[in-house]
XYZ file of C-alpha atoms in Angstrom:
585
model
C 101.746 58.392 64.641
C 101.448 62.155 64.145
C 97.711 61.969 64.886
C 98.430 60.033 68.064
C 100.894 62.657 69.210
C 98.373 65.440 68.550
C 95.711 63.495 70.447
C 98.059 63.104 73.405
C 98.885 66.804 73.289
C 95.204 67.671 73.322
C 94.586 65.290 76.208
C 97.514 66.869 78.077
C 96.111 70.335 77.378
C 92.684 69.363 78.687
C 94.297 67.794 81.741
C 96.268 70.941 82.513
C 93.803 73.578 81.484
C 90.446 71.955 82.067
C 87.287 73.996 81.944
C 87.602 76.928 84.325
C 91.231 76.547 85.405
C 93.116 79.835 85.335
C 96.422 79.482 83.511
C 99.176 81.335 81.724
C 98.785 82.087 78.055
C 101.953 83.935 77.146
C 101.820 87.222 79.044
C 98.166 86.863 80.038
C 96.194 85.030 82.692
C 93.236 83.319 81.005
C 90.425 80.998 82.015
C 89.753 77.514 80.673
C 88.155 78.973 77.564
C 91.182 81.134 76.805
C 89.435 84.346 77.846
C 91.654 87.050 79.337
C 90.965 87.475 83.056
C 91.750 90.613 85.035
C 91.684 89.486 88.643
C 90.023 92.023 90.907
C 90.600 90.689 94.363
C 90.788 91.340 98.075
C 93.180 89.847 100.618
C 91.555 88.448 103.752
C 94.280 89.901 105.950
C 93.977 89.345 109.689
C 91.813 86.229 109.565
C 94.404 83.443 109.643
C 97.376 85.711 110.408
C 96.884 88.595 112.811
C 99.082 91.677 112.410
C 99.426 94.165 115.219
C 98.556 97.263 113.214
C 95.163 95.774 112.355
C 94.339 95.262 116.026
C 96.028 98.468 117.273
C 98.594 96.452 119.261
C 101.545 97.285 116.999
C 103.526 99.444 119.491
C 103.852 96.561 121.963
C 102.769 93.361 120.143
C 103.179 93.241 116.386
C 103.563 89.558 115.378
C 100.655 87.258 116.150
C 102.506 85.177 118.748
C 103.037 88.339 120.820
C 99.391 89.341 120.461
C 98.380 85.900 121.665
C 100.712 86.210 124.667
C 99.033 89.492 125.656
C 95.619 87.894 125.431
C 96.696 84.841 127.442
C 98.038 87.175 130.116
C 94.584 88.569 130.852
C 92.206 85.646 130.149
C 94.334 82.500 130.420
C 94.831 79.586 128.077
C 91.227 78.360 127.906
C 89.812 81.854 127.495
C 92.316 82.498 124.705
C 91.210 79.347 122.890
C 87.589 80.481 123.128
C 88.461 83.949 121.855
C 90.374 82.671 118.816
C 87.621 80.180 118.016
C 85.100 83.039 117.932
C 87.486 85.370 116.111
C 88.078 82.872 113.307
C 84.432 81.790 113.107
C 83.243 85.408 112.791
C 86.139 86.786 110.754
C 85.115 85.330 107.397
C 81.769 83.706 106.639
C 79.698 83.045 103.542
C 78.059 86.415 104.071
C 81.470 88.102 103.663
C 82.140 86.344 100.374
C 78.619 87.041 99.125
C 79.227 90.726 99.888
C 82.574 90.837 98.098
C 81.036 89.268 94.995
C 78.159 91.739 95.080
C 80.574 94.690 95.299
C 82.456 93.528 92.191
C 85.378 91.381 93.346
C 86.040 88.285 91.242
C 88.818 86.799 93.350
C 90.070 86.433 96.909
C 93.616 86.074 98.203
C 93.785 83.976 101.363
C 96.771 84.811 103.619
C 97.439 81.490 105.379
C 99.289 80.768 108.598
C 101.066 77.438 108.316
C 100.305 76.598 111.981
C 96.624 76.107 111.187
C 97.631 73.246 108.850
C 100.692 71.706 110.523
C 102.421 72.141 113.906
C 105.695 74.064 114.396
C 108.795 71.905 113.997
C 109.510 71.972 117.737
C 106.214 70.175 118.357
C 106.876 67.395 115.846
C 108.459 64.092 116.940
C 111.404 62.453 115.200
C 111.261 64.893 112.303
C 107.818 63.658 111.282
C 105.420 66.073 109.542
C 101.867 65.856 110.847
C 98.711 67.733 109.896
C 96.032 69.820 111.587
C 92.567 69.710 110.074
C 91.485 73.212 111.165
C 93.251 75.110 108.388
C 92.105 72.725 105.694
C 88.505 72.935 106.913
C 88.624 76.744 106.935
C 90.010 76.654 103.383
C 87.416 74.090 102.252
C 84.598 76.284 103.517
C 86.038 79.410 101.939
C 86.471 77.639 98.605
C 82.866 76.423 98.761
C 81.663 80.020 99.320
C 83.843 81.216 96.441
C 82.471 78.520 94.141
C 78.918 79.556 95.028
C 79.767 83.111 93.934
C 81.899 82.101 90.920
C 84.969 83.904 92.176
C 88.521 82.557 92.276
C 90.383 81.706 95.475
C 94.146 82.286 95.506
C 96.059 80.574 98.299
C 98.853 82.709 99.778
C 101.357 81.358 102.298
C 101.575 84.499 104.405
C 103.250 82.957 107.453
C 105.645 80.198 106.385
C 107.176 77.747 108.885
C 109.653 79.731 110.976
C 108.814 83.013 109.249
C 110.224 84.193 105.918
C 111.277 87.748 106.701
C 112.818 90.183 109.147
C 109.587 92.196 109.022
C 108.276 89.936 111.772
C 104.679 91.125 111.909
C 103.658 89.964 108.454
C 104.931 86.373 108.853
C 104.639 85.913 112.640
C 108.418 85.494 112.830
C 109.742 84.737 116.328
C 113.379 85.863 116.420
C 114.153 83.445 119.271
C 113.536 80.469 116.948
C 115.029 79.395 113.593
C 113.524 81.226 110.647
C 112.476 79.585 107.400
C 115.927 80.350 105.982
C 117.822 79.044 109.006
C 116.130 75.652 109.202
C 116.056 72.828 106.665
C 113.204 71.290 108.662
C 111.120 74.436 108.227
C 111.763 74.420 104.486
C 110.824 70.746 104.208
C 107.625 71.467 106.124
C 106.755 74.298 103.744
C 107.352 72.071 100.706
C 105.231 69.301 102.212
C 102.437 71.734 103.055
C 102.202 72.965 99.481
C 102.169 69.398 98.175
C 99.376 68.566 100.614
C 97.364 71.640 99.553
C 97.908 70.925 95.856
C 96.827 67.318 96.270
C 93.663 68.411 98.056
C 92.643 71.151 95.610
C 94.079 69.956 92.285
C 90.638 69.377 90.749
C 88.986 72.592 91.931
C 88.358 74.985 89.059
C 87.593 77.943 91.342
C 90.937 77.524 93.082
C 92.677 80.203 91.047
C 96.371 79.910 91.911
C 99.020 79.082 94.493
C 100.907 82.194 95.705
C 103.656 80.128 97.277
C 105.419 82.639 99.560
C 104.319 86.094 100.655
C 106.723 89.030 100.830
C 110.012 87.297 101.646
C 112.308 89.947 103.107
C 115.652 88.491 104.171
C 119.311 89.351 103.665
C 121.130 86.288 102.313
C 124.308 88.083 101.223
C 123.384 91.777 101.189
C 123.477 94.402 103.920
C 119.810 95.423 103.768
C 118.030 93.234 106.319
C 114.912 93.007 104.147
C 116.753 91.772 101.075
C 116.342 94.899 98.999
C 119.970 94.908 97.850
C 120.245 91.165 97.147
C 121.666 90.331 93.733
C 121.333 86.549 93.645
C 118.482 85.477 95.974
C 119.722 81.906 95.576
C 118.028 80.364 98.644
C 114.702 81.970 97.702
C 114.879 80.663 94.132
C 115.899 77.172 95.271
C 112.988 76.955 97.704
C 110.439 78.194 95.178
C 111.733 75.694 92.602
C 111.429 72.878 95.158
C 107.888 73.927 96.110
C 106.835 74.089 92.455
C 108.302 70.633 91.807
C 106.345 69.217 94.764
C 103.136 70.846 93.557
C 103.600 69.484 90.032
C 103.999 65.949 91.365
C 100.312 66.017 92.300
C 98.773 68.969 90.435
C 99.389 70.051 86.850
C 96.244 72.193 86.720
C 96.929 75.311 88.731
C 98.833 78.511 88.166
C 101.863 79.000 90.446
C 102.601 82.584 91.515
C 106.014 83.586 92.835
C 107.262 86.675 94.667
C 110.670 88.300 94.819
C 112.630 89.344 97.884
C 112.215 92.812 99.490
C 108.494 92.365 100.168
C 107.923 90.650 96.836
C 109.678 93.053 94.474
C 113.375 92.068 94.178
C 113.665 89.437 91.435
C 117.448 89.606 91.030
C 118.738 86.080 90.461
C 115.284 84.504 90.417
C 115.233 84.078 86.626
C 115.105 82.045 84.433
C 111.656 80.660 85.204
C 111.259 76.922 85.721
C 107.603 76.156 84.960
C 105.298 76.795 82.019
C 102.299 77.807 84.138
C 103.573 80.640 86.308
C 102.954 84.308 87.061
C 105.009 86.969 88.836
C 103.559 88.924 91.738
C 104.614 92.363 92.868
C 103.385 94.550 95.726
C 102.773 98.283 95.489
C 102.397 100.730 98.380
C 102.793 104.497 98.867
C 104.537 105.317 95.584
C 103.554 107.280 92.508
C 100.935 105.830 90.193
C 102.816 106.367 86.962
C 104.070 103.826 84.452
C 107.577 104.241 85.810
C 106.433 102.736 89.124
C 105.622 99.413 87.418
C 108.044 99.558 84.490
C 110.429 96.927 85.862
C 107.564 94.423 86.148
C 106.340 95.317 82.661
C 109.863 94.647 81.385
C 109.907 91.243 83.133
C 106.566 90.409 81.542
C 107.916 91.127 78.075
C 111.369 89.637 78.561
C 110.221 86.368 80.106
C 106.821 86.128 78.393
C 105.028 85.703 81.726
C 101.919 87.285 83.323
C 102.324 89.766 86.163
C 99.884 90.357 89.018
C 99.638 93.075 91.676
C 99.262 90.662 94.563
C 98.943 93.240 97.319
C 98.241 96.950 97.629
C 96.130 99.387 99.615
C 96.470 101.416 102.828
C 96.090 104.769 101.089
C 93.437 107.244 100.013
C 90.589 106.677 97.588
C 92.382 108.858 95.027
C 95.485 106.664 95.244
C 93.307 103.555 94.896
C 91.576 104.915 91.796
C 94.881 105.953 90.213
C 96.657 102.677 91.052
C 93.869 100.490 89.710
C 93.484 102.604 86.597
C 97.231 102.213 86.005
C 97.362 98.441 86.383
C 94.108 97.639 84.603
C 95.135 99.827 81.660
C 98.224 97.619 81.446
C 96.200 94.369 81.708
C 97.349 93.603 85.243
C 95.049 92.056 87.830
C 95.188 92.971 91.500
C 94.358 92.027 95.083
C 93.908 94.845 97.609
C 94.462 94.711 101.370
C 92.810 94.056 103.789
C 89.219 92.905 104.398
C 88.752 93.896 108.048
C 90.664 96.140 110.422
C 89.742 97.944 113.644
C 88.614 101.581 113.149
C 89.688 101.618 109.529
C 88.845 104.111 106.758
C 91.070 102.683 103.999
C 89.415 99.265 103.729
C 86.091 98.038 102.402
C 84.929 97.486 105.994
C 85.792 98.715 109.476
C 85.530 96.844 112.776
C 84.066 98.939 115.596
C 86.270 99.347 118.662
C 84.541 99.283 122.048
C 85.743 101.370 125.054
C 86.548 98.208 127.011
C 89.061 97.185 124.357
C 90.780 100.558 124.806
C 91.174 99.658 128.495
C 92.991 96.479 127.489
C 95.169 98.308 124.988
C 96.145 100.847 127.648
C 97.045 98.111 130.132
C 99.083 96.176 127.594
C 100.892 99.356 126.563
C 101.403 101.113 129.890
C 100.906 98.495 132.582
C 99.216 99.495 135.850
C 96.109 97.881 137.332
C 95.424 94.616 135.525
C 91.824 94.292 134.304
C 89.975 91.301 135.705
C 89.752 88.117 133.646
C 85.972 88.499 133.513
C 86.179 92.062 132.190
C 88.913 91.182 129.720
C 87.182 88.131 128.311
C 83.899 89.966 127.899
C 85.685 92.776 126.039
C 87.602 90.419 123.758
C 84.575 88.275 122.954
C 82.597 91.405 122.105
C 85.405 92.474 119.769
C 85.316 89.018 118.161
C 81.572 89.460 117.672
C 82.188 92.831 116.027
C 84.094 91.032 113.246
C 80.857 89.547 111.907
C 79.874 91.044 108.565
C 76.556 92.193 109.993
C 78.416 94.174 112.662
C 81.145 95.861 110.610
C 80.775 99.259 108.943
C 80.863 98.933 105.167
C 82.779 101.730 103.410
C 80.874 102.654 100.226
C 83.377 105.368 99.269
C 86.254 102.866 99.159
C 84.263 100.383 97.095
C 83.154 103.174 94.741
C 86.765 104.295 94.242
C 87.961 100.764 93.465
C 85.320 100.007 90.861
C 83.143 102.854 89.557
C 85.692 105.663 89.795
C 88.225 103.614 87.814
C 85.772 103.834 84.897
C 84.507 107.412 85.173
C 84.948 110.822 86.826
C 81.179 111.200 87.152
C 79.917 111.779 90.670
C 76.947 110.199 92.412
C 75.126 110.928 95.669
C 76.625 109.497 98.852
C 73.161 109.733 100.335
C 69.779 110.894 99.101
C 69.366 114.637 99.776
C 66.077 116.473 99.371
C 65.530 120.231 99.437
C 63.944 121.675 101.511
C 65.965 119.670 104.012
C 69.222 119.238 105.835
C 72.444 118.211 104.106
C 75.173 116.885 106.395
C 78.583 118.215 105.370
C 80.351 114.844 105.513
C 77.762 113.311 103.149
C 79.186 114.990 100.049
C 79.064 113.144 96.711
C 80.973 109.988 95.864
C 83.745 110.713 93.410
C 87.346 111.731 93.152
C 89.257 114.885 94.047
C 88.429 117.729 91.686
C 85.017 116.283 90.837
C 83.155 115.425 94.067
C 85.319 117.595 96.293
C 88.544 119.568 96.242
C 91.080 119.110 99.030
C 94.753 120.061 99.089
C 95.982 116.927 100.928
C 94.468 113.795 99.417
C 97.129 111.124 98.899
C 100.121 109.468 100.608
C 103.334 109.123 98.588
C 105.472 108.037 101.537
C 107.914 105.860 99.550
C 108.320 108.519 96.869
C 108.651 111.555 99.147
C 109.987 110.137 102.399
C 107.144 111.791 104.325
C 103.935 110.308 105.677
C 101.258 112.486 104.100
C 98.007 112.191 106.053
C 95.253 112.501 103.483
C 92.464 112.639 106.086
C 93.660 114.359 109.250
C 90.703 113.084 111.249
C 91.094 109.492 109.980
C 87.366 108.886 110.425
C 84.274 108.035 108.380
C 85.549 108.438 104.791
C 88.801 107.767 102.961
C 88.902 110.882 100.744
C 91.067 113.964 101.119
C 88.265 115.713 103.015
C 89.351 115.949 106.661
C 86.694 114.558 108.993
C 86.518 114.523 112.788
C 83.926 113.193 115.259
C 81.220 115.746 116.082
C 79.194 116.167 119.283
C 76.960 118.968 118.007
C 73.259 118.026 118.043
C 71.854 117.499 114.565
C 75.057 115.996 113.198
C 75.570 112.443 111.997
C 78.422 112.153 114.485
C 81.016 113.708 112.152
C 82.122 117.128 110.918
C 84.316 118.502 108.140
C 87.417 120.114 109.681
C 90.843 121.508 108.761
C 89.170 123.441 105.948
C 91.623 125.396 103.786
C 91.091 128.352 101.468
C 89.749 127.350 98.067
C 88.608 123.844 98.972
C 85.035 122.763 98.188
C 82.418 120.029 98.537
C 79.707 118.992 96.077
C 76.267 117.652 97.002
C 73.661 116.167 94.676
C 70.156 117.025 95.857
C 66.623 116.699 94.570
C 64.920 120.105 94.803
C 61.154 119.818 95.133
C 60.337 123.185 93.602
C 62.080 126.160 92.061
C 62.526 128.684 94.799
C 64.828 130.983 96.713
C 66.004 129.204 99.825
C 67.500 130.369 103.079
C 70.427 128.149 104.036
C 71.185 127.678 107.727
C 74.924 126.967 108.007
C 76.005 125.194 111.183
C 79.690 125.753 111.968
C 82.279 126.384 114.673
C 85.641 128.162 114.722
C 88.197 128.792 117.405
C 89.970 131.895 116.140
C 89.571 132.237 112.367
C 86.782 133.946 110.452
C 85.599 131.892 107.481
C 83.825 132.634 104.207
C 81.885 130.486 101.759
C 79.454 130.648 98.883
C 77.318 128.184 96.949
C 77.466 127.386 93.230
C 75.234 125.197 91.060
C 76.117 123.298 87.908
C 74.104 125.730 85.768
C 76.349 128.611 86.846
C 74.192 130.157 89.555
C 76.311 131.567 92.357
C 75.145 132.790 95.753
C 76.542 135.772 97.564
C 79.491 135.208 99.890
C 78.701 134.845 103.576
C 81.136 135.461 106.411
C 81.302 133.002 109.313
C 82.336 134.941 112.426
C 84.558 133.342 115.073
C 82.431 131.317 117.514
C 85.074 131.144 120.242
C 85.874 127.429 120.123
C 85.818 124.302 117.983
C 83.086 122.860 120.206
C 81.054 126.063 120.249
C 78.565 125.809 117.378
C 76.553 128.612 115.828
C 74.237 129.060 112.859
C 74.347 131.793 110.210
C 71.832 132.296 107.399
C 72.778 132.567 103.754
C 69.620 133.995 102.198
C 68.073 133.936 98.730
C 69.876 130.932 97.259
C 68.032 130.229 94.021
C 67.645 126.592 92.977
C 65.785 125.010 90.064
C 63.394 122.109 90.546
C 64.834 118.628 89.976
C 68.356 117.345 90.447
C 70.916 119.963 91.431
C 74.638 119.577 91.979
C 75.478 122.162 94.601
C 79.052 123.130 95.316
C 79.946 124.647 98.700
C 83.080 126.705 98.070
C 85.261 127.675 101.035
C 86.736 131.043 100.139
C 88.381 131.274 103.565
C 88.891 128.194 105.715
C 89.813 127.668 109.345
C 86.385 126.545 110.592
C 84.445 123.307 111.110
C 81.255 122.526 109.196
C 78.418 120.382 110.490
C 75.528 120.850 108.043
C 73.568 123.111 105.716
C 69.804 123.252 106.194
C 67.898 124.481 103.116
C 64.705 126.219 104.218
C 61.837 127.819 102.362
C 62.637 131.528 101.997
C 59.749 132.428 104.296
C 60.867 130.156 107.104
C 63.117 131.433 109.890
C 65.653 129.519 111.953
C 67.243 129.892 115.371
C 70.870 131.077 115.267
C 71.817 129.518 118.598
C-alpha cells in the first residue's frame, strides 16, 4: 500500500511538474529538472493594450478606447480597422522574439487586453460568454516563437473586463461603464477567460506562468483611490482565489502569479496563500535601489515560503537599470522590464521613429483647428504602423548593455569602432556605467523617493545614460551633440591608434555665452595640456579649435575627455597627424 501511495505521488509530481514546466520549489522558481531559474524578461507593452504615453497621446487620450476614438475621428471605422490590423501585425513578430533571445532575455511577459479574446459584457446576449479567436491566435503565434527560442512566455491580464484600476490608462478603464469591481458579470468573464486560457495552454512547457491580474489599483474601503492604504483587499483576494480555482480545474501544471493592490505592491489582507504553485509579483519604479526598497517582499518570501518576482520595472536611466537588476538578481529574484516598443524612446530596448505627419495629427488632436484630410491621416497612421516592424525600429545597444553586461562588470567597451587618425563623435563614448564610461552629475530618476522628477538626460535623445544629448545640425555630426556640459564631467572613448605619434586634435564645439575648458587623459596617465574654448556666439554657431601635441601609444587607447569648465556643446574630436592642418571655420 505504501509503495502504491509513493507511486501515485510520483505520478502526481510528474503530472504537475512535467519536463520543462516552471514551478515553485519553496522560495525559488525552478524548471522541470529542479534547476533554479532567474527570469530575465521583457514586457510587450503597447501591443495588445495601447497606453497614451507610449504613443504621445497621453495629454488628451490616455486609455486605449480614447486613442481609438481619436483615430476613428480622422480616418473612420474601416480605416481604423485597417490601422489596428497593421499595428498588431507589425508590433510583434518572430523577428522580435528572435532578437530578444539573442540579446539575452529568457522570458516574455505578454500584457493582454481581454477584448481580443472575448467581447465586452454589453455586447454579450443573455449573459452568455462568447469568444474571439484573434487574441488566442496572437498568443498561439507568440508562444510558437518563444518555443523556437527556448524562452518562457508569461501571460499577464493587463486590461481585465471593465478595467481593474482607477489609473485608467494601464487597464483601458472607461469610467462611464462598470469597472471590474463594480460588475459581477465582468468578474465572471475574467474567471472564464483564465479557465479558457489555462485549458488551451495547460500542456505547453514554454508557457511559463499565469500573471492573473496586472496592477490592480482600487479603493475598496480606503481613501486612496489607487488602493495604497487598503488593509483588507477582500474583493481582490476573493477574485484571485476564484481565478486560481478555475485554472486548477483544467491545469495543474503552471505557476500562478498574483499581484497586490496599489499597482501590485499592497498585499495587506491577501494572505494566507491558497495554492501550492504560486509566486508573488511586485513592481518597482523610480525608487532607490537598496535592499530596503524590496525588504517587504523579501520578508513575504521568507514568511510564506513563496517565490517573488519583479514583474514590471523600467522607465529610468541605464544606471538605475543596472543597479535595480544587480539588486534583484543578487537576491535571486527574476524580473520583466517594460516596455518593448515606444515612440521616440531612449529608455527601452527599441525606439519607434516618429514621422512629421504624425506630429500634425498629434497637434490637431491636442489643439483642434483645421482637420487633416482622411487620406493624409490614414497615410500617416499606416506609416507609423509600418515603423513598428523590428526592421524599422532603432535598437538601443546602451540599454541592452546596461541590463545584461553591466550587471556583471564595470568594464567598459566601445560603443563604436574608433580609429586614430580619425574622427570620434562625442555622443559615441564607451558603453558602461557612470564613473567608468562617463561622468555626469545627473544620471538617475528617484521620483518616488525624492518627490522630484530628475531628468537624467536633458535632451532625451539617442542614449539613456546621464550624458545630456541633443539633436545636432552641424555638418560632420551623426545628428547628435553632447550638451548641458558641467564642470568636472567627462567622457571616455576606446580607440585603436595606428601608430605612436603626437596628434593634433580638432575640437568641434559651440557655446552661447560661456567659455569652456577641457583636456585629454589616457589610461596610462598621459595628460594633454588644457585648451580653452572661446565663446562662439550661439549654440548653433560651431567653431573648431586645435589641441596640439597629444601623445598616444600604438594599439588600444582609452581616452578620457575631461571638461574642466562646461557650458558648451561638443560635436566631435578629429585626431590628425601632427603635420596635418585643419580649417577652424
